[in-house]
Each structure stands twice: as C-alpha cells, then as structure tokens.
Amino acid sequence: MLLISIISQYFCLFWTTLTIQAIQAVYLVLFSIISAAITENLIINESLWHNITYWLYVVIWLALTLYFMYIIYSYYRQLKQRETENLAEIAGE
C-alpha cells in the first residue's frame, strides 16, 4: 500500500498506511501484555531467556515501526509542501 501511495502520490493512502501501522503496534503491545499477564503466551512462559528475547523483539519491532512511520510522514509532508509550492506558482502566473 505504501508503494502504491508513493507512486500515485495519493495522500489518503499515506494516512491509511500510518493508521494500519499504528493499529498493529497497539495490538502487539496489548497482546503481549495481556497474554503475559494471564500466562497464555507460551513463548514468554518457557524460561527467563525466552521472556527477555520476546520483549526485546517487541521493543525492536516497535522502534522500527515508529521509525518507518516517521519516514512515511516525512515523505508525506515533503510531497504536500511540493504540491502547495506548485499551486502557488500556478496561481502566481
């Protein structure tokens, strides 16, 4: 979806991609916390090292997701700024 939004430069798809990534991040955190709290997460309950590795994975995944969300939003702002500059040039002619 992100590739299509970049190629088409359709701004609504940027927001759709950001929304989906935010929902995935919230789901991962909530799933991890709830499943660990009720001891249903078989990975975490295996041993201490499994627990550490799992939460390290969650933190790294969240960091990468936030980083890519930042990149997507930055590219969106750059395209939006370029569009407003083009409109200003057309209006000035």
Short mmCIF file of C-alpha atoms in Angstrom, two decimals:
data_model
loop_
_atom_site.label_atom_id
_atom_site.label_comp_id
_atom_site.label_asym_id
_atom_site.label_seq_id
_atom_site.Cartn_x
_atom_site.Cartn_y
_atom_site.Cartn_z
CA MET A 1 0.00 0.00 0.00
CA LEU A 2 2.88 2.34 0.77
CA LEU A 3 4.49 1.67 -2.59
CA ILE A 4 1.22 2.45 -4.36
CA SER A 5 0.80 5.67 -2.39
CA ILE A 6 4.35 6.75 -3.28
CA ILE A 7 3.90 6.00 -6.97
CA SER A 8 0.44 7.55 -7.21
CA GLN A 9 1.18 10.27 -4.64
CA TYR A 10 -2.37 9.86 -3.39
CA PHE A 11 -2.29 11.41 0.08
CA CYS A 12 -5.13 9.37 1.56
CA LEU A 13 -3.07 6.18 1.19
CA PHE A 14 -0.29 7.67 3.32
CA TRP A 15 -2.74 8.17 6.19
CA THR A 16 -4.17 4.69 5.66
CA THR A 17 -0.69 3.16 5.91
CA LEU A 18 0.11 5.15 9.05
CA THR A 19 -3.18 4.13 10.64
CA ILE A 20 -2.64 0.44 9.90
CA GLN A 21 0.88 0.57 11.33
CA ALA A 22 -0.36 2.32 14.48
CA ILE A 23 -3.10 -0.30 14.95
CA GLN A 24 -0.57 -3.11 14.52
CA ALA A 25 1.75 -1.53 17.09
CA VAL A 26 -1.03 -1.11 19.64
CA TYR A 27 -2.22 -4.67 19.02
CA LEU A 28 1.26 -6.13 19.50
CA VAL A 29 1.77 -4.30 22.78
CA LEU A 30 -1.69 -5.13 24.14
CA PHE A 31 -1.45 -8.77 23.05
CA SER A 32 1.98 -9.11 24.63
CA ILE A 33 0.98 -7.54 27.93
CA ILE A 34 -2.33 -9.37 28.25
CA SER A 35 -1.01 -12.78 27.20
CA ALA A 36 1.95 -12.44 29.55
CA ALA A 37 -0.29 -11.36 32.42
CA ILE A 38 -2.66 -14.29 32.09
CA THR A 39 0.22 -16.70 31.36
CA GLU A 40 -1.18 -17.72 27.97
CA ASN A 41 1.91 -16.68 26.00
CA LEU A 42 3.82 -19.93 25.60
CA ILE A 43 6.99 -18.21 24.42
CA ILE A 44 7.33 -15.99 27.49
CA ASN A 45 6.42 -18.72 29.96
CA GLU A 46 9.10 -21.11 28.67
CA SER A 47 12.03 -19.56 30.55
CA LEU A 48 13.60 -16.26 31.58
CA TRP A 49 15.68 -16.06 28.38
CA HIS A 50 12.58 -16.60 26.27
CA ASN A 51 10.94 -13.79 28.19
CA ILE A 52 13.88 -11.42 27.65
CA THR A 53 14.15 -12.33 23.97
CA TYR A 54 10.42 -11.87 23.37
CA TRP A 55 10.29 -8.43 24.99
CA LEU A 56 13.46 -7.43 23.16
CA TYR A 57 11.71 -8.41 19.93
CA VAL A 58 8.67 -6.31 20.89
CA VAL A 59 10.81 -3.25 21.66
CA ILE A 60 12.84 -3.56 18.45
CA TRP A 61 9.68 -4.10 16.38
CA LEU A 62 8.06 -1.03 17.92
CA ALA A 63 11.18 1.07 17.35
CA LEU A 64 11.33 0.05 13.70
CA THR A 65 7.61 0.68 13.25
CA LEU A 66 7.90 4.16 14.74
CA TYR A 67 10.94 4.87 12.57
CA PHE A 68 9.13 3.84 9.39
CA MET A 69 6.07 5.83 10.44
CA TYR A 70 8.35 8.86 10.79
CA ILE A 71 9.79 8.25 7.32
CA ILE A 72 6.31 7.89 5.80
CA TYR A 73 5.07 11.07 7.47
CA SER A 74 8.20 13.00 6.43
CA TYR A 75 7.77 11.94 2.82
CA TYR A 76 4.08 12.88 3.00
CA ARG A 77 4.98 16.37 4.29
CA GLN A 78 7.59 16.76 1.55
CA LEU A 79 5.06 15.87 -1.14
CA LYS A 80 2.43 18.13 0.42
CA GLN A 81 4.88 21.04 0.52
CA ARG A 82 5.87 20.45 -3.09
CA GLU A 83 2.19 20.40 -4.07
CA THR A 84 1.49 23.70 -2.32
CA GLU A 85 4.55 25.28 -3.96
CA ASN A 86 3.32 24.14 -7.37
CA LEU A 87 -0.12 25.58 -6.66
CA ALA A 88 1.45 28.88 -5.60
CA GLU A 89 3.48 29.01 -8.83
CA ILE A 90 0.40 28.31 -10.93
CA ALA A 91 -1.61 30.98 -9.07
CA GLY A 92 1.24 33.48 -9.46
CA GLU A 93 1.41 33.09 -13.24
#
